[in-house]
Structure formats: structure tokens, C-alpha cells
Amino acid sequence: MSSTSQKHRNFVAEPMGDKPVTELAGVGGVLGERLSQAGFDRAYVVLGQFLVLKKNQDLFKEWMKDTCSANSKQSTDCWQCLNDWCEEFL
Amino acid sequence: MIDVEKLSDAELRTKLLEFGFPVMPITGTTRKVMVKKLKLLLENKNKVGSSDTRRSLGKYSSEEESDNETKSRRMRRITLAAPVASTSVKINQKIVEPEPVSSPKGKQTSASKTKIIRGVQDDFDTGSESESELVGSSEKLNSNVRRSPSKYDESLEDRDFKRRSPLKTSLSSSYSRYSPTKNDDSSFLNSRNVSFATSSPARHTNYGGTESAGSGLLSTSLASEYANDRLNQMRSRLSLGNPSTPLVSPEVKLTERDTPFLSNFTRRLSALSASKKNVDFENKNDLVKEHDANGSTLYGRSYLSNFRATRGREPTYEYKSLQNEGGAKGSFVSYGVLALAAAFFIVLAVVYLGMVSDTSVVTSGYLSPICDDSLNIAGINCVNKEHIQNAINLLESIHPELKKRAVAHRCFDLSIKPQMTETEIVAFCQTNYGIKDAEMIRKDLHNLEVMTFVNPEWGLHVAQMEKNDGAVTEANILTSMEGMVPNKITSLVLLNPELPYKCVFFAYLANAIYSLTLIGVIFAALFVSRLGLKYYARYQQKQKHELNTLIEKIIEVLQNAASDQDNTYVVINHVRDAILSVKERKEKRRLWERAVDYIKEHESRVRTEVQTVHGESYDVWRWIGSGNLSLCGNSPRKSVWQGQAFDTDPGAANSVAFSPTPCLKIRGMFEEGAGKPVAMTVREAVLSKIGHQCRILHCQAEVSSGVVYLKCASEEDAAIAFKNLHGWWYSGQLVTVKYLRLERYQQRYPDAASGPPYLRSG
């Protein structure tokens, strides 16, 4: 991970509260829509999934790919984002 | 093959556990991912090449390693059943724990061990063949595995197996008989699992042992993988069952507490790297010891050391030594072969050298022409029988001297004569052997000479010369006794003696040096000649170039003279003196003569004739070509009006009927950025051309644009200027003129004069 995006930094900076799923790094409008349709409308729901998968990067990426057909970069970004957030706040 | 999709969540979880995969809760959202993972694992397992499995496992581990997140790694480690693995090791040691109780510690032999294990096996084994057979097979297996150390590289489990093998293969063999069928039968495994969990620790160990042994038995590529699966399965089961088995649980706790070591162990398990095996092995042993010290009795530890000494260490060292030897042996063998070959050749050379230096004179196998009644004449071609031995004795005595002389002649000094004359031989024999009777020696010598002819293998020759003043050559050699002339000096000579090696070597060396020198000289000569040729060619070129320059200079001088004067001939010597400086005249005389010859023969524009100048007749050159022939091409005349290109009179096609403004813009008189002097020249040229015809108020040549601006007093004046400038050639360029509006002109030159005085040239 060479550098993190602004979105990533924003997300990791504070507790996620009630943020929508699109606030996650790597999740934009399209992915956010797909995730919402799959029931993951809030960032904390995705965090729940992330935790259920025991923060495993491979599995999380796989899940992202299955659920919202995210590409490798998007899912990696999302995982990194959640992982960093957990390190900070969990 | 199980249909993974139809498994229940719990089954799915169990399945994944079997693979030692860190299992997450199977929920509606994670199920899909888990199913996928399981499928992947099953697929890998079913592949024949176990290397794939290993690689996939390695992938996990490498990912784990490369991951910077220590957190996740720790999580992974803990979930990867590492503590369980260590417990299995521990249990291992426990089985044998009862043994020291029954037998004295010092007397631990392998036989007693196997016996105990057999006993354990009896407990465990439910329905298998006879014990002895099993043991036998296990031993066989053992030896097989030992002899091929490479197999141990296959996996860690194999090594485990090896460590425990002397004890447990008996069990393992029985297990391996039915294990493959059980592979996918989860229900059966589950039942076993329960029973193991509740059974005694000894059985646990046995089970673990059998598994590893079983994998060893399979010994194909599947083996390690299978062992992997089994071990993981076992670990997971143990971890599940731990709480229910009070005997095992303390150790589990201990192992869990000891995380740094565990992490090491886990990584080792997953990394499957073959290189660190020995070290790891030691670690493992230490691990066992440590845990023992922490958790179990002193007694157990004391046994453990024994156990390690007798069982754990030995195979390890054996393995290590085997491996090391294998590495060293390969190179040693090749070096050995090399050394043998070298030794062989050296011996051969020594033998050969020793063989040739056979200095002994022929003592047997010689032909002796004994005189009998027939045509033979004694002293010519036959020898009396009783004289033969004397002649041979003589030969033996003089042979070393002859050889010495021959060698000296060949090797050291050509002036030393190789031959021994008869008188010399007599003197030699008299001084060296104290034989007084010279006549007898002569007689023997004569007989020897006769024998020499029939024994050419001696290498001895008889020669006759007029005087003993030089070395014997081939021409002096006699071929038979009949050719002997009484009044010549007869001598014996060894023409081709065995030369000493030093001599031969030096002869070769001298030869080589000589030929090398010859070659070097030849090459040097070639090189020098090549250099010379090159230099000569360059010199020729230089000469030619100088000649050409000189001729050009001469022609230039002639042309100048022709254009300057009416009297268009030039004295040749004057030309020379004009071109060449005083110093050069002598040096370049030949060059000058060549140039003169060249001009005489090849220059058609110059005629060489004799003219009387100041009362003396000189050779002169007369330029008969056109004077401007080359000048026009080379240097166009500058700053000159060269005539009109087209008609600009009123009514002509290019003329303007009336002049709209008094201002003109003249293009094409000089290049852009030509420089201030050029601009001034151009302005002067314009003024001089039209200044006397029309009234010019202002004229400016713009250097930056190459344009001349002109302002006349009236439109009529502008028309005259236009007519006189437009379409003219100026210094080889066509001049074009345009009218320019007065406002523009004023804009450009606000300070342009609007009244007299009018500009004139000069």
C-alpha cells in the first residue's frame, strides 16, 4: 500500500457512526448501490461482515467480489480501510 | 466426492476444519465464500501432484508472511491449530512415560521399547493381522525411508514420522491399511474423534503416530498431503476435545501461553520449507523439553532426555549426516575420479620415462657371425667363436664412453667429436682397464666392428675418414667390412644415442623459441611493411592534395593577372615566387615542377609559351580562358543593380496605372537580419538609383525584416521610384515594390520628414 486515498483517511479519522456504505474507501456509487441491494446499506454492516470473516483479507476480497463484483483494487482498498479503522477504534 | 453446495453450515464448518482452514462462522453471507474455499481445497487435494497442494498451502503462508499486519498474523497463527500441534508432540512423549516404571532407566533398548509399543498397540488395535507381521513391515518401511533421505524433504509430517518411526510404524501400518477408505467418511471420523477425545493420552499419541506413519507408507506424492490433512484434522479434534480431557489440558494451556515459540512452530508447519528442517527438529525437541519442565513431573523429564537421546536424536543426526554426506560425497567422488585419472597419467609418464632410459648394452640376443668352413673369411664377415666374448666385453666397456661423447656432441658442444677412433679406443682401454696388450685390443675391436655390421640394433656404426678432424656424418658410415680401407682412420660412433630428457627438452625449447622468433620476425616484417604501405599511401595522398592546391593557386593567379591586365601572360617563375614563400621554394621544387608539368599537359585554358620579358626570354603562362569564368560562379557581384527583369512602363502588364500613395515598401533587396552595413549599402543603392529622378523625403532599410521603406514627396515621385525599382535585379535577387498607405508609414515612422530637404545619394 503505497499511499492511501483521501476517502480512506477521512473514514479512518473518526468513528463510523451511521455512515453510508459509500463512505468506505474503494466503494463508490455503483458498488454502494449493489451492496445496498444485498442488504449492506451502512458501513457498519460491512464492518460486521469484515469481522465475521475474521479480518481475513482473502476471504473479504472474495466476498466483495461475490457480493458486488468489486475488482481487486476496490476490495483491497475497502479491506485496508476497515482494517485500519479497526486498528484505530476497535 | 461430496456435493459441497448441499452441506449444512455445520458440516461445511467441519469440513473446513479438516483442512486446517481458519474457519469463520458460517452465516448466510459468508457461506458462499466458504463453499468456494472448500471447493478449492478439495480440488487441490484431489490433484495427483501434491506439489500443487503444497504450493497452495505455501501461498497462504507466504501471504501471511508478507502481510504487514501482525495482528492478522497472530490471529491466523492461533487459529491454525498451532497449540494443538504442540500438544500432539507432548502426548507423544507421554505414551512412553509408563515405560521407565516398568524397566530400569539405564537399560532402555529398542527392543523393550517396541515391546511396550506393541502392548499399547494391543490395546488400540481392534481387528488387524498378527503383530509380528506388522512390525516387520514397519521395519521394512523404516529402512526404506531411511535409505532415501530425499523423501524426508517431502513434508514436516514425514519427519515427525521418522522421529517416532522405530516405535510407531507397527501401529501405523495397521492403520494405513484401512485409512484410505476412511478418508472421506466424515461420520466415521467423527466417531473416532469422540472416542479419541475421551480415551487415554496414550491412544492419542498412537493415533498421531499412526497417521504420520501411514503417510510414510503411502510414500507417494499424496502422502505428505494426506499426512497434512490428517494432522490438521487431528489437531482440530484435539483442540475440541481438550477441555474434556483433563490429562491434556494443562499442557494446552502452557502451549497457549508460550506464544513466541508457537508462532515459530506454526510458521514452520505451514511453510514446509525443507532447508531448515534440522534446526526445526532440534527446536521441536527443545519445545518438548521445555513444556515438560513446565507442566509435568521431573521424572517425565528425565525420561524425556532418555527418549530424545535414544530415539529422537539418533535418527535426526543420522538424517543430517546422510544429507551432508550426500552433498559432500557427490563432489568428493568427482574429485576422486579426477585425481585418479591424474595419478594414472602421472604413473604412466613415470613408467614411460623409466622405460626409455635403458642404458645397458646388449648382452644377449645378438647375432654372432661365427666362422665355419664355408665362404666366410675371418675378420671380414665372420668372427671366431672364442673371440666373441672378448669383443662383447670391449663393446660394454667402450659403450658408455661412446654414448657420453655422442650425447655431448648432440646436446652441448658440436665441437666434441662423437666418434672414437681405433687409437682412442686402445688408449681408453689401456688407461681405464689397465690392459697392456694393445694388439689384443685391436683384434677385439676388429671383431667388434665385424659384429657391428650384423647387429644394427646396437646403434653402433663403423666410420672411416681421411682425417680425424670433424664429427662423423652419415656419409662416412661403412655398410660392410668390405668397404674398409686400410689407410683411413677407422672409428666407432653412436649416431642416434638415447638423449637425456634435459637435452631433449632444451632442444625442443630451442626449437620452439627459434620458430617463435621466426614467426615473430615474419609478423614484424609484415606489420612494418603494412605500416610502410599505409604511410606511403598517406604520403601520396598528401602530395596529391598539395599539388592540387598549388595548381588551383596558380590558376587563380593567372586568372587575376588575366582580368587585371591586357598583357595576359605571366612569367612562370614569378608565379612560383608569388605562391611559394622563400623558405618553401627549395623544399617544394619537385612539387612545383610537377604542377608545372600538370598545367602544361592538362590545363587547356593555360598556354605555356616563351616570351621576352625585359630583354630575357622566359617561360610564361598565358591565360586564354574567359576571365570571369570562375569568378561569376564563385563570388556574385555585390551591391550592384543588374538590370530590369520585366517592363514596368505605363501600359505594361506589371505597371500600376496611377500611384495611390507616396509611400513604398521595397522587398527582396537583402536578406533578413543581414546586418547594419548591408542595410546601409542597400539604402545607399536605392538612393543612388532614384535619388536624382524623384524627391525622396525618407528612406529606411529595416534589418529585422529585410525591407526598405521609402517615402517620396508626392504620388508622382512615388510612381517614378516604383518604375525604377520594381522588377529589377539587385545583387542576384529580384526586387519587388509595393505601395504603402501613408497612415501606416506615419505609424511606423512618426518622425519621418514631410518636407524638404530631399534625400540624395552619398
Tab-separated table of N, CA and C in Angstrom, chain A residues 40 49 52-60 62-63 65-67 79-80 83-84 86-87 90, chain B residues 13 21-25 27 29-30 32-34 36-37 60 63 67 69 71-72 75-76 79:
chain	number	residue	atom	x	y	z
A	40	PHE	N	-26.339	-4.520	2.613
A	40	PHE	CA	-25.245	-3.848	3.321
A	40	PHE	C	-25.336	-2.357	3.025
A	49	GLN	N	-19.556	-7.825	8.525
A	49	GLN	CA	-19.121	-8.908	7.636
A	49	GLN	C	-17.603	-9.081	7.702
A	52	VAL	N	-16.877	-10.849	10.798
A	52	VAL	CA	-17.285	-12.248	10.737
A	52	VAL	C	-16.266	-13.067	9.955
A	53	LEU	N	-15.713	-12.439	8.945
A	53	LEU	CA	-14.679	-13.131	8.161
A	53	LEU	C	-13.323	-13.048	8.842
A	54	LYS	N	-13.329	-12.630	10.080
A	54	LYS	CA	-12.118	-12.580	10.908
A	54	LYS	C	-11.016	-11.751	10.274
A	55	LYS	N	-11.402	-10.699	9.640
A	55	LYS	CA	-10.450	-9.744	9.045
A	55	LYS	C	-9.538	-10.394	7.998
A	56	ASN	N	-9.931	-11.553	7.557
A	56	ASN	CA	-9.093	-12.238	6.554
A	56	ASN	C	-9.213	-11.516	5.214
A	57	GLN	N	-8.075	-11.123	4.721
A	57	GLN	CA	-8.111	-10.312	3.502
A	57	GLN	C	-8.625	-11.102	2.300
A	58	ASP	N	-8.132	-12.314	2.192
A	58	ASP	CA	-8.531	-13.124	1.036
A	58	ASP	C	-10.039	-13.331	0.992
A	59	LEU	N	-10.550	-13.737	2.154
A	59	LEU	CA	-11.973	-14.056	2.199
A	59	LEU	C	-12.813	-12.798	1.999
A	60	PHE	N	-12.360	-11.714	2.587
A	60	PHE	CA	-13.131	-10.480	2.449
A	60	PHE	C	-13.164	-10.032	0.997
A	62	GLU	N	-12.810	-11.905	-1.542
A	62	GLU	CA	-13.661	-12.854	-2.266
A	62	GLU	C	-15.135	-12.480	-2.088
A	63	TRP	N	-15.456	-12.172	-0.853
A	63	TRP	CA	-16.839	-11.813	-0.548
A	63	TRP	C	-17.266	-10.547	-1.300
A	65	LYS	N	-16.074	-9.524	-4.018
A	65	LYS	CA	-16.190	-9.858	-5.441
A	65	LYS	C	-17.530	-10.531	-5.712
A	66	ASP	N	-17.902	-11.408	-4.776
A	66	ASP	CA	-19.173	-12.120	-4.954
A	66	ASP	C	-20.357	-11.172	-4.827
A	67	THR	N	-20.314	-10.338	-3.811
A	67	THR	CA	-21.486	-9.550	-3.462
A	67	THR	C	-21.712	-8.400	-4.432
A	79	TRP	N	-10.902	-3.338	2.220
A	79	TRP	CA	-10.371	-4.138	3.329
A	79	TRP	C	-9.378	-3.320	4.154
A	80	GLN	N	-8.503	-2.633	3.449
A	80	GLN	CA	-7.484	-1.833	4.122
A	80	GLN	C	-8.149	-0.775	4.997
A	83	ASN	N	-9.743	-2.387	7.997
A	83	ASN	CA	-8.682	-2.886	8.869
A	83	ASN	C	-8.048	-1.743	9.657
A	84	ASP	N	-7.770	-0.664	8.960
A	84	ASP	CA	-7.171	0.497	9.633
A	84	ASP	C	-8.139	1.087	10.653
A	86	CYS	N	-10.397	-0.500	12.266
A	86	CYS	CA	-10.450	-1.404	13.410
A	86	CYS	C	-9.235	-1.193	14.313
A	87	GLU	N	-8.110	-1.013	13.687
A	87	GLU	CA	-6.913	-0.786	14.483
A	87	GLU	C	-7.048	0.459	15.340
A	90	LEU	N	-11.339	-0.180	17.286
A	90	LEU	CA	-11.940	-1.396	17.834
A	90	LEU	C	-11.285	-1.767	19.162
B	13	ARG	N	-18.481	-26.327	8.041
B	13	ARG	CA	-17.504	-25.877	9.027
B	13	ARG	C	-16.545	-27.007	9.411
B	21	PHE	N	-8.266	-25.135	7.899
B	21	PHE	CA	-8.503	-23.773	7.425
B	21	PHE	C	-9.098	-22.948	8.551
B	22	PRO	N	-8.670	-21.728	8.691
B	22	PRO	CA	-9.260	-20.890	9.738
B	22	PRO	C	-10.730	-20.630	9.425
B	23	VAL	N	-11.588	-21.220	10.199
B	23	VAL	CA	-12.992	-21.211	9.831
B	23	VAL	C	-13.720	-20.080	10.532
B	24	MET	N	-14.453	-19.366	9.732
B	24	MET	CA	-15.291	-18.273	10.248
B	24	MET	C	-16.673	-18.849	10.529
B	25	PRO	N	-17.451	-18.083	11.209
B	25	PRO	CA	-18.849	-18.509	11.363
B	25	PRO	C	-19.517	-18.603	9.996
B	27	THR	N	-22.382	-18.053	8.007
B	27	THR	CA	-23.652	-17.349	8.014
B	27	THR	C	-24.156	-17.278	6.585
B	29	THR	N	-24.220	-14.847	4.742
B	29	THR	CA	-23.378	-14.025	3.879
B	29	THR	C	-22.010	-14.640	3.655
B	30	THR	N	-21.548	-15.395	4.613
B	30	THR	CA	-20.206	-15.943	4.441
B	30	THR	C	-20.225	-17.318	3.790
B	32	LYS	N	-21.248	-18.540	1.063
B	32	LYS	CA	-20.842	-18.650	-0.343
B	32	LYS	C	-19.312	-18.691	-0.464
B	33	VAL	N	-18.709	-17.783	0.258
B	33	VAL	CA	-17.252	-17.689	0.202
B	33	VAL	C	-16.618	-18.959	0.741
B	34	MET	N	-17.189	-19.450	1.818
B	34	MET	CA	-16.634	-20.652	2.440
B	34	MET	C	-16.752	-21.857	1.521
B	36	LYS	N	-16.861	-21.841	-1.586
B	36	LYS	CA	-15.871	-21.677	-2.660
B	36	LYS	C	-14.495	-22.153	-2.204
B	37	LYS	N	-14.158	-21.745	-0.999
B	37	LYS	CA	-12.865	-22.104	-0.450
B	37	LYS	C	-12.718	-23.613	-0.319
B	60	TYR	N	-0.666	-19.550	1.191
B	60	TYR	CA	-1.256	-18.970	2.410
B	60	TYR	C	-0.154	-18.443	3.314
B	63	GLU	N	1.593	-15.439	2.035
B	63	GLU	CA	0.759	-14.254	2.164
B	63	GLU	C	0.789	-13.766	3.600
B	67	ASP	N	2.312	-10.214	4.781
B	67	ASP	CA	1.355	-9.279	5.351
B	67	ASP	C	2.018	-8.501	6.489
B	69	GLU	N	0.425	-6.751	8.591
B	69	GLU	CA	-0.437	-6.710	9.763
B	69	GLU	C	-0.080	-7.838	10.715
B	71	LYS	N	-1.194	-8.242	13.513
B	71	LYS	CA	-2.424	-8.649	14.184
B	71	LYS	C	-3.022	-9.860	13.469
B	72	SER	N	-3.192	-9.679	12.202
B	72	SER	CA	-3.842	-10.739	11.442
B	72	SER	C	-2.989	-12.001	11.484
B	75	MET	N	-3.600	-13.741	14.699
B	75	MET	CA	-4.905	-14.381	14.652
B	75	MET	C	-4.810	-15.687	13.867
B	76	ARG	N	-4.132	-15.572	12.779
B	76	ARG	CA	-4.023	-16.718	11.911
B	76	ARG	C	-3.287	-17.847	12.624
B	79	THR	N	-5.441	-19.560	15.112
B	79	THR	CA	-6.481	-20.390	14.522
B	79	THR	C	-5.900	-21.569	13.778
